[in-house]
CSV table of C-alpha atoms and ligand atoms in Angstrom, one decimal:
chain,number,residue,atom,x,y,z
A,1,MET,CA,-57.2,-66.9,78.0
A,2,ASN,CA,-55.8,-66.9,74.5
A,3,ASP,CA,-53.7,-63.8,73.9
A,4,THR,CA,-55.7,-62.7,70.8
A,5,ARG,CA,-59.0,-63.0,72.7
A,6,ARG,CA,-57.5,-60.8,75.6
A,7,ALA,CA,-56.5,-58.3,72.9
A,8,VAL,CA,-59.9,-58.2,71.4
A,9,LEU,CA,-61.4,-57.4,74.8
A,10,ASP,CA,-58.8,-54.8,75.6
A,11,ALA,CA,-59.4,-53.1,72.2
A,12,LEU,CA,-63.3,-53.1,72.8
A,13,ALA,CA,-62.9,-51.7,76.4
A,14,ASP,CA,-62.0,-48.3,74.9
A,15,GLY,CA,-65.3,-48.3,72.8
A,16,PRO,CA,-67.0,-50.1,69.7
A,17,MET,CA,-64.7,-51.3,66.9
A,18,SER,CA,-65.7,-52.7,63.6
A,19,GLY,CA,-64.4,-56.2,62.4
A,20,PRO,CA,-62.0,-54.7,59.8
A,21,GLU,CA,-60.6,-52.2,62.5
A,22,LEU,CA,-60.1,-55.0,65.0
A,23,ALA,CA,-58.4,-57.1,62.2
A,24,ASP,CA,-55.9,-54.3,61.4
A,25,ALA,CA,-55.2,-53.5,65.1
A,26,LEU,CA,-54.6,-57.1,66.1
A,27,ASP,CA,-52.9,-58.0,62.7
A,28,VAL,CA,-55.2,-61.0,62.2
A,29,SER,CA,-57.8,-61.8,59.4
A,30,ARG,CA,-61.4,-60.7,59.6
A,31,ASN,CA,-62.5,-64.3,59.8
A,32,ALA,CA,-60.2,-64.9,62.9
A,33,VAL,CA,-61.8,-61.8,64.5
A,34,TRP,CA,-65.2,-63.2,64.0
A,35,LYS,CA,-64.2,-66.5,65.4
A,36,HIS,CA,-62.6,-65.0,68.5
A,37,VAL,CA,-65.8,-62.8,69.1
A,38,GLU,CA,-67.9,-66.0,68.9
A,39,ALA,CA,-65.6,-67.8,71.3
A,40,LEU,CA,-65.8,-65.0,73.8
A,41,ARG,CA,-69.6,-65.0,73.5
A,42,LYS,CA,-69.7,-68.6,74.2
A,43,SER,CA,-67.7,-68.0,77.3
A,44,GLY,CA,-70.2,-65.5,78.6
A,45,PHE,CA,-68.9,-62.1,77.4
A,46,GLU,CA,-71.6,-59.9,76.0
A,47,ILE,CA,-70.4,-58.5,72.6
A,48,GLU,CA,-73.2,-56.8,70.6
A,49,SER,CA,-72.9,-56.2,66.9
A,50,THR,CA,-74.0,-52.6,66.4
A,51,SER,CA,-73.7,-50.1,63.5
A,52,ASP,CA,-70.5,-48.7,65.2
A,53,GLY,CA,-69.1,-52.3,65.3
A,54,TYR,CA,-68.6,-54.7,68.1
A,55,ARG,CA,-69.6,-53.3,71.5
A,56,LEU,CA,-68.4,-54.9,74.7
A,57,GLY,CA,-71.3,-55.1,77.3
A,58,GLU,CA,-71.2,-56.4,80.9
A,59,ILE,CA,-68.2,-58.6,81.9
A,60,PRO,CA,-69.6,-61.9,83.3
A,61,GLU,CA,-69.9,-62.2,87.1
A,62,PHE,CA,-68.0,-65.5,87.0
A,63,GLY,CA,-66.6,-68.1,84.6
A,64,PRO,CA,-63.6,-68.0,82.2
A,65,ALA,CA,-63.9,-64.1,82.6
A,66,VAL,CA,-62.0,-64.4,86.0
A,67,GLU,CA,-58.8,-64.6,83.8
A,68,TYR,CA,-59.7,-61.1,82.3
A,69,GLY,CA,-58.2,-58.2,84.3
A,70,LEU,CA,-56.5,-60.7,86.7
A,71,GLU,CA,-53.3,-59.2,88.0
A,72,ALA,CA,-51.6,-62.6,88.9
A,73,PRO,CA,-50.0,-65.0,86.5
A,74,PHE,CA,-52.5,-67.8,86.7
A,75,ALA,CA,-54.3,-69.4,83.8
A,76,ILE,CA,-58.0,-70.3,84.6
A,77,GLU,CA,-59.5,-73.7,83.7
A,78,TYR,CA,-63.3,-73.1,84.2
A,79,HIS,CA,-66.0,-75.8,84.6
A,80,ASP,CA,-69.7,-75.1,85.3
A,81,SER,CA,-69.7,-78.3,87.4
A,82,ILE,CA,-67.1,-80.8,88.3
A,83,GLY,CA,-66.6,-83.6,90.8
A,84,SER,CA,-63.5,-82.2,92.7
A,85,THR,CA,-61.3,-79.3,91.5
A,86,ASN,CA,-58.5,-80.8,93.5
A,87,ASP,CA,-58.8,-84.0,91.7
A,88,ARG,CA,-58.6,-82.2,88.2
A,89,ALA,CA,-55.8,-80.0,89.5
A,90,ARG,CA,-53.8,-83.2,90.5
A,91,GLU,CA,-54.4,-84.6,87.0
A,92,LEU,CA,-53.0,-81.3,85.5
A,93,ALA,CA,-50.1,-81.4,88.1
A,94,GLY,CA,-49.2,-84.9,86.9
A,95,GLU,CA,-49.1,-83.6,83.3
A,96,GLY,CA,-46.7,-80.9,84.3
A,97,ALA,CA,-49.1,-77.8,84.6
A,98,LYS,CA,-48.0,-74.8,86.7
A,99,ASP,CA,-49.8,-71.8,87.9
A,100,VAL,CA,-53.2,-73.1,86.5
A,101,VAL,CA,-56.3,-72.6,88.5
A,102,VAL,CA,-59.1,-75.1,88.3
A,103,LEU,CA,-62.3,-73.1,89.0
A,104,THR,CA,-66.0,-74.2,89.1
A,105,ASP,CA,-69.4,-72.8,89.9
A,106,GLN,CA,-70.7,-76.2,91.3
A,107,GLN,CA,-68.7,-79.1,92.8
A,108,VAL,CA,-70.5,-82.5,93.2
A,109,GLY,CA,-67.7,-84.6,94.8
A,110,GLY,CA,-65.8,-82.1,96.8
A,111,ARG,CA,-63.3,-83.3,99.4
A,112,GLY,CA,-62.5,-81.8,102.8
A,113,ARG,CA,-59.7,-82.3,105.3
A,114,LEU,CA,-59.6,-85.7,107.2
A,115,GLU,CA,-61.4,-87.4,104.3
A,116,ARG,CA,-64.6,-85.4,105.0
A,117,GLU,CA,-67.1,-84.6,102.3
A,118,TRP,CA,-67.3,-80.9,101.2
A,119,VAL,CA,-70.7,-79.5,100.0
A,120,GLY,CA,-70.2,-77.3,97.0
A,121,PRO,CA,-73.5,-76.0,95.6
A,122,SER,CA,-73.7,-73.6,92.6
A,123,GLY,CA,-72.8,-70.0,93.8
A,124,GLY,CA,-69.6,-70.8,95.5
A,125,VAL,CA,-66.0,-70.2,94.6
A,126,TRP,CA,-64.4,-73.7,94.4
A,127,SER,CA,-60.9,-73.6,93.2
A,128,SER,CA,-57.5,-75.5,93.1
A,129,LEU,CA,-54.3,-73.9,92.4
A,130,VAL,CA,-51.5,-76.0,90.7
A,131,LEU,CA,-48.2,-74.8,92.0
A,132,ARG,CA,-44.6,-75.9,91.5
A,133,PRO,CA,-42.8,-74.0,94.3
A,134,GLU,CA,-39.1,-74.4,94.8
A,135,ILE,CA,-39.4,-75.2,98.5
A,136,PRO,CA,-38.7,-78.3,100.7
A,137,PRO,CA,-42.0,-80.3,101.7
A,138,SER,CA,-41.7,-79.1,105.2
A,139,HIS,CA,-42.5,-75.5,104.1
A,140,ALA,CA,-45.6,-76.4,102.1
A,141,PRO,CA,-48.0,-75.7,105.1
A,142,LEU,CA,-47.1,-72.0,104.7
A,143,LEU,CA,-48.8,-72.0,101.3
A,144,THR,CA,-52.0,-73.0,103.2
A,145,LEU,CA,-51.6,-70.3,105.6
A,146,ALA,CA,-51.1,-67.8,102.8
A,147,ALA,CA,-54.3,-69.1,101.1
A,148,ALA,CA,-56.3,-68.5,104.3
A,149,VAL,CA,-54.9,-65.0,104.6
A,150,ALA,CA,-55.8,-64.3,100.9
A,151,VAL,CA,-59.4,-65.5,101.4
A,152,THR,CA,-59.7,-63.4,104.6
A,153,ARG,CA,-58.4,-60.2,102.9
A,154,ALA,CA,-60.7,-60.7,99.9
A,155,ALA,CA,-63.7,-61.3,102.1
A,156,ARG,CA,-62.9,-58.3,104.2
A,157,GLU,CA,-62.6,-56.1,101.0
A,158,ALA,CA,-66.2,-57.4,100.2
A,159,GLY,CA,-67.3,-56.0,103.6
A,160,VAL,CA,-67.5,-59.5,105.3
A,161,PRO,CA,-65.9,-59.5,108.9
A,162,ALA,CA,-63.7,-62.6,108.4
A,163,GLU,CA,-61.0,-64.2,110.6
A,164,ILE,CA,-58.9,-67.3,110.5
A,165,LYS,CA,-59.3,-70.2,112.9
A,166,TRP,CA,-56.0,-72.3,113.1
A,167,PRO,CA,-54.8,-73.7,110.9
A,168,ASN,CA,-56.8,-72.6,107.9
A,169,ASP,CA,-60.5,-72.3,108.3
A,170,VAL,CA,-62.0,-68.8,107.6
A,171,LEU,CA,-64.9,-67.9,109.9
A,172,LEU,CA,-67.4,-65.1,109.9
A,173,THR,CA,-66.9,-63.3,113.1
A,174,ASP,CA,-67.5,-60.2,115.1
A,175,GLY,CA,-64.4,-58.6,113.4
A,176,GLU,CA,-62.4,-58.3,116.6
A,177,ALA,CA,-59.3,-60.2,115.8
A,178,ASN,CA,-56.8,-60.6,118.8
A,179,GLU,CA,-58.9,-58.2,120.9
A,180,ARG,CA,-60.9,-60.7,122.9
A,181,GLU,CA,-60.1,-61.6,126.4
A,182,SER,CA,-59.1,-65.2,127.2
A,183,GLU,CA,-61.1,-66.3,130.2
A,184,GLN,CA,-60.4,-69.7,131.9
A,185,GLY,CA,-63.4,-71.1,133.5
A,186,ALA,CA,-64.2,-74.5,135.2
A,187,ASP,CA,-66.8,-75.1,132.4
A,188,GLU,CA,-65.9,-74.3,128.9
A,189,ILE,CA,-67.9,-75.1,125.7
A,190,PRO,CA,-67.0,-74.9,122.1
A,191,VAL,CA,-67.9,-71.8,120.2
A,192,GLN,CA,-70.2,-72.8,117.3
A,193,PRO,CA,-68.2,-71.9,114.2
A,194,GLU,CA,-69.6,-70.0,111.3
A,195,LYS,CA,-67.4,-71.3,108.6
A,196,LEU,CA,-67.0,-69.4,105.3
A,197,SER,CA,-64.1,-71.2,103.8
A,198,GLY,CA,-61.9,-74.3,104.0
A,199,ILE,CA,-58.5,-75.2,102.4
A,200,LEU,CA,-57.3,-78.5,101.5
A,201,THR,CA,-53.6,-78.8,100.4
A,202,GLU,CA,-52.1,-81.8,98.7
A,203,MET,CA,-48.6,-82.4,97.4
A,204,GLU,CA,-46.1,-84.7,95.7
A,205,GLY,CA,-42.4,-84.6,96.1
A,206,GLU,CA,-39.2,-86.1,97.4
A,207,ALA,CA,-37.6,-85.7,100.8
A,208,ASP,CA,-35.9,-82.4,100.0
A,209,ARG,CA,-37.9,-81.1,97.1
A,210,VAL,CA,-41.6,-80.5,96.3
A,211,SER,CA,-42.8,-81.6,92.7
A,212,TRP,CA,-46.1,-79.9,92.9
A,213,VAL,CA,-48.7,-78.6,95.4
A,214,VAL,CA,-52.3,-78.3,94.9
A,215,VAL,CA,-54.0,-75.8,97.1
A,216,GLY,CA,-57.7,-76.3,97.1
A,217,ILE,CA,-59.7,-73.4,98.3
A,218,GLY,CA,-63.5,-73.5,98.8
A,219,VAL,CA,-65.5,-70.3,99.7
A,220,ASN,CA,-69.2,-70.2,100.4
A,221,VAL,CA,-69.9,-67.0,98.5
A,222,ASN,CA,-73.5,-66.4,96.9
A,223,ILE,CA,-75.1,-69.4,98.6
A,224,ASP,CA,-78.2,-69.6,100.8
A,225,ALA,CA,-77.3,-71.0,104.2
A,226,ASP,CA,-80.1,-73.7,103.8
A,227,GLU,CA,-77.8,-75.3,101.2
A,228,LEU,CA,-74.9,-75.5,103.5
A,229,PRO,CA,-74.1,-77.9,106.4
A,230,ASP,CA,-74.5,-77.0,110.0
A,231,GLY,CA,-71.7,-74.8,111.2
A,232,ALA,CA,-71.3,-73.2,107.7
A,233,THR,CA,-72.3,-69.8,106.4
A,234,SER,CA,-71.8,-67.6,103.4
A,235,VAL,CA,-70.7,-64.3,102.2
A,236,GLN,CA,-74.3,-63.8,101.0
A,237,GLU,CA,-75.7,-64.4,104.5
A,238,SER,CA,-73.2,-61.5,105.8
A,239,VAL,CA,-73.4,-58.9,103.0
A,240,GLY,CA,-75.7,-60.2,100.2
A,241,THR,CA,-74.5,-61.4,96.8
A,242,ILE,CA,-71.2,-60.2,95.5
A,243,ASN,CA,-69.4,-60.3,92.2
A,244,ARG,CA,-67.5,-63.6,92.3
A,245,ARG,CA,-65.2,-62.6,89.5
A,246,VAL,CA,-63.8,-59.6,91.5
A,247,PHE,CA,-63.6,-61.7,94.6
A,248,THR,CA,-61.7,-64.5,92.9
A,249,GLN,CA,-59.3,-62.2,91.3
A,250,ARG,CA,-58.6,-60.5,94.6
A,251,LEU,CA,-58.1,-63.8,96.3
A,252,LEU,CA,-55.7,-65.0,93.7
A,253,GLU,CA,-53.8,-61.7,93.6
A,254,GLU,CA,-53.4,-61.6,97.4
A,255,PHE,CA,-52.1,-65.3,97.3
A,256,ASP,CA,-49.7,-64.4,94.5
A,257,THR,CA,-48.3,-61.5,96.5
A,258,LEU,CA,-47.8,-63.6,99.7
A,259,ARG,CA,-46.1,-66.6,98.0
A,260,ALA,CA,-43.5,-64.2,96.5
A,261,ALA,CA,-42.7,-62.8,100.0
A,262,PRO,CA,-42.9,-66.0,102.3
A,263,GLU,CA,-41.4,-64.0,105.3
A,264,LYS,CA,-44.7,-61.9,105.4
A,265,ILE,CA,-47.1,-64.9,105.6
A,266,LEU,CA,-46.8,-65.7,109.4
A,267,PRO,CA,-47.2,-61.9,110.4
A,268,ALA,CA,-50.1,-61.5,108.1
A,269,TRP,CA,-51.8,-64.8,109.5
A,270,ARG,CA,-51.3,-63.4,113.1
A,271,ASP,CA,-53.0,-60.1,112.0
A,272,HIS,CA,-56.0,-62.0,110.7
A,273,ALA,CA,-56.2,-64.8,113.3
A,274,ALA,CA,-59.3,-65.4,115.6
A,275,THR,CA,-57.4,-68.1,117.4
A,276,LEU,CA,-54.6,-66.2,119.0
A,277,GLY,CA,-55.6,-65.1,122.6
A,278,GLN,CA,-58.3,-67.7,122.5
A,279,ARG,CA,-59.0,-70.6,124.8
A,280,VAL,CA,-58.8,-73.7,122.6
A,281,ARG,CA,-59.2,-77.4,122.6
A,282,VAL,CA,-57.2,-79.2,119.9
A,283,GLU,CA,-57.7,-82.9,119.1
A,284,THR,CA,-54.4,-84.2,117.9
A,285,ARG,CA,-53.3,-87.8,116.9
A,286,THR,CA,-51.7,-88.3,120.3
A,287,GLY,CA,-54.3,-86.7,122.5
A,288,THR,CA,-56.1,-83.6,123.4
A,289,VAL,CA,-54.5,-80.2,124.2
A,290,VAL,CA,-56.5,-77.5,126.1
A,291,GLY,CA,-55.2,-74.0,126.8
A,292,THR,CA,-54.7,-70.5,125.5
A,293,ALA,CA,-53.3,-70.2,122.0
A,294,VAL,CA,-50.6,-67.7,122.1
A,295,ASP,CA,-48.7,-67.8,118.9
A,296,ILE,CA,-48.0,-69.5,115.6
A,297,GLU,CA,-44.5,-70.6,114.4
A,298,SER,CA,-43.2,-71.7,111.1
A,299,PRO,CA,-44.6,-73.6,109.1
A,300,GLY,CA,-47.8,-73.4,110.9
A,301,VAL,CA,-47.3,-74.8,114.5
A,302,LEU,CA,-49.8,-73.5,117.1
A,303,VAL,CA,-48.2,-72.6,120.5
A,304,VAL,CA,-50.7,-73.3,123.4
A,305,GLU,CA,-50.0,-72.3,127.0
A,306,THR,CA,-51.6,-75.2,129.1
A,307,ASP,CA,-51.7,-75.9,132.9
A,308,GLU,CA,-48.7,-78.4,132.3
A,309,GLY,CA,-46.6,-75.7,130.3
A,310,THR,CA,-46.2,-74.7,126.6
A,311,VAL,CA,-47.3,-77.3,124.0
A,312,ARG,CA,-46.5,-77.0,120.3
A,313,VAL,CA,-49.3,-78.5,118.1
A,314,HIS,CA,-48.3,-79.4,114.5
A,315,ALA,CA,-51.6,-80.7,113.4
A,316,GLY,CA,-55.2,-81.3,114.7
A,317,ASP,CA,-58.7,-80.2,114.9
A,318,CYS,CA,-59.1,-77.0,116.8
A,319,GLU,CA,-62.2,-75.5,118.6
A,320,HIS,CA,-62.5,-72.3,120.1
A,321,LEU,CA,-63.8,-72.4,123.7
A,322,ARG,CA,-65.8,-70.0,125.8
A,323,PRO,CA,-67.2,-70.2,129.4
A,324,ALA,CA,-70.3,-72.2,129.7
B,401,LIG,C1,-61.9,-78.4,104.9
B,401,LIG,O1,-62.1,-77.5,105.6
B,401,LIG,O2,-62.2,-79.5,105.3
B,401,LIG,C2,-61.2,-78.2,103.6
B,401,LIG,C3,-62.2,-78.0,102.4
B,401,LIG,C4,-61.6,-77.8,101.1
B,401,LIG,C5,-62.6,-77.6,100.0
B,401,LIG,C6,-62.1,-77.2,98.7
B,401,LIG,S1,-63.2,-76.7,97.5
B,401,LIG,C7,-62.1,-76.8,96.2
B,401,LIG,C8,-61.2,-77.8,96.5
B,401,LIG,N1,-61.7,-79.1,95.8
B,401,LIG,C9,-62.0,-80.1,96.7
B,401,LIG,O3,-62.4,-81.1,96.5
B,401,LIG,N2,-61.7,-79.6,98.0
B,401,LIG,C10,-61.2,-78.1,98.0
């Protein structure tokens, strides 16, 4: 958001002010004040003209307003509807952008992991973060784990019992992370997931240095379950509709805190994981691993105890199992 527009909002947050008072306070012309007020109205801010001057009404529930009051150094590029926020973020990354978040209400060509389609109706939080971290490519998966923790924390603050399924799905669960017993039975069946969020990380770089990373985060927020595919659920189904501006701000702030302290990412992931202590089946490129997930190691390797010994899984599709 333009600095003068932010200053107009900050000034009006303390009460109504006339055009000339604002012009003096911000050291701009009255005409400039009028133009900034009009631009803010266009982006959804309610600014009434009263006899006491301009009066700030409700802050919009979503939209460009996500940048207002955000305590993390991200600029927001907002769209009402777009094909894929990851595609737009990749374009921006190619142009040299850094710490920009592409955000949309509706996504009509969303992409998921493993070239799957991602359904993104209006009411979600579909976002892609353009980052330029100074890390080797092998450390990039930690950013994905940080994003999963950030989504989980923001969801829990909104009252939703969320947990992470390895590597980075956020599920609606019974809220008993790490407390469930792992029971090995002859017949085990997959637990039907209730997926709230998915993350798709893409990057470009050389062998020893990342050029850019795009972390695409999709969260089913104010969406009816009927609009979502089987196995998906939403924040709305759990606690009713919430304020997406506040939710998105908390998500971005948590992510920003974690990226600044990478040593805290794995411990935080462990604290929020549904997978640890679980019987799991992981489909990997080289075969299927069945056992009990016991830990995660940098930069996101799942440690599974199987009948044949300990197996470290670097990538794959994971299902939680329960006795039939
Ligand atoms: C998955 O679980 O398969 C990952 C889904 C990632 C979806 C998000 S929504 C925002 C961003 N834009 C995309 O096209 N995909 C990601």
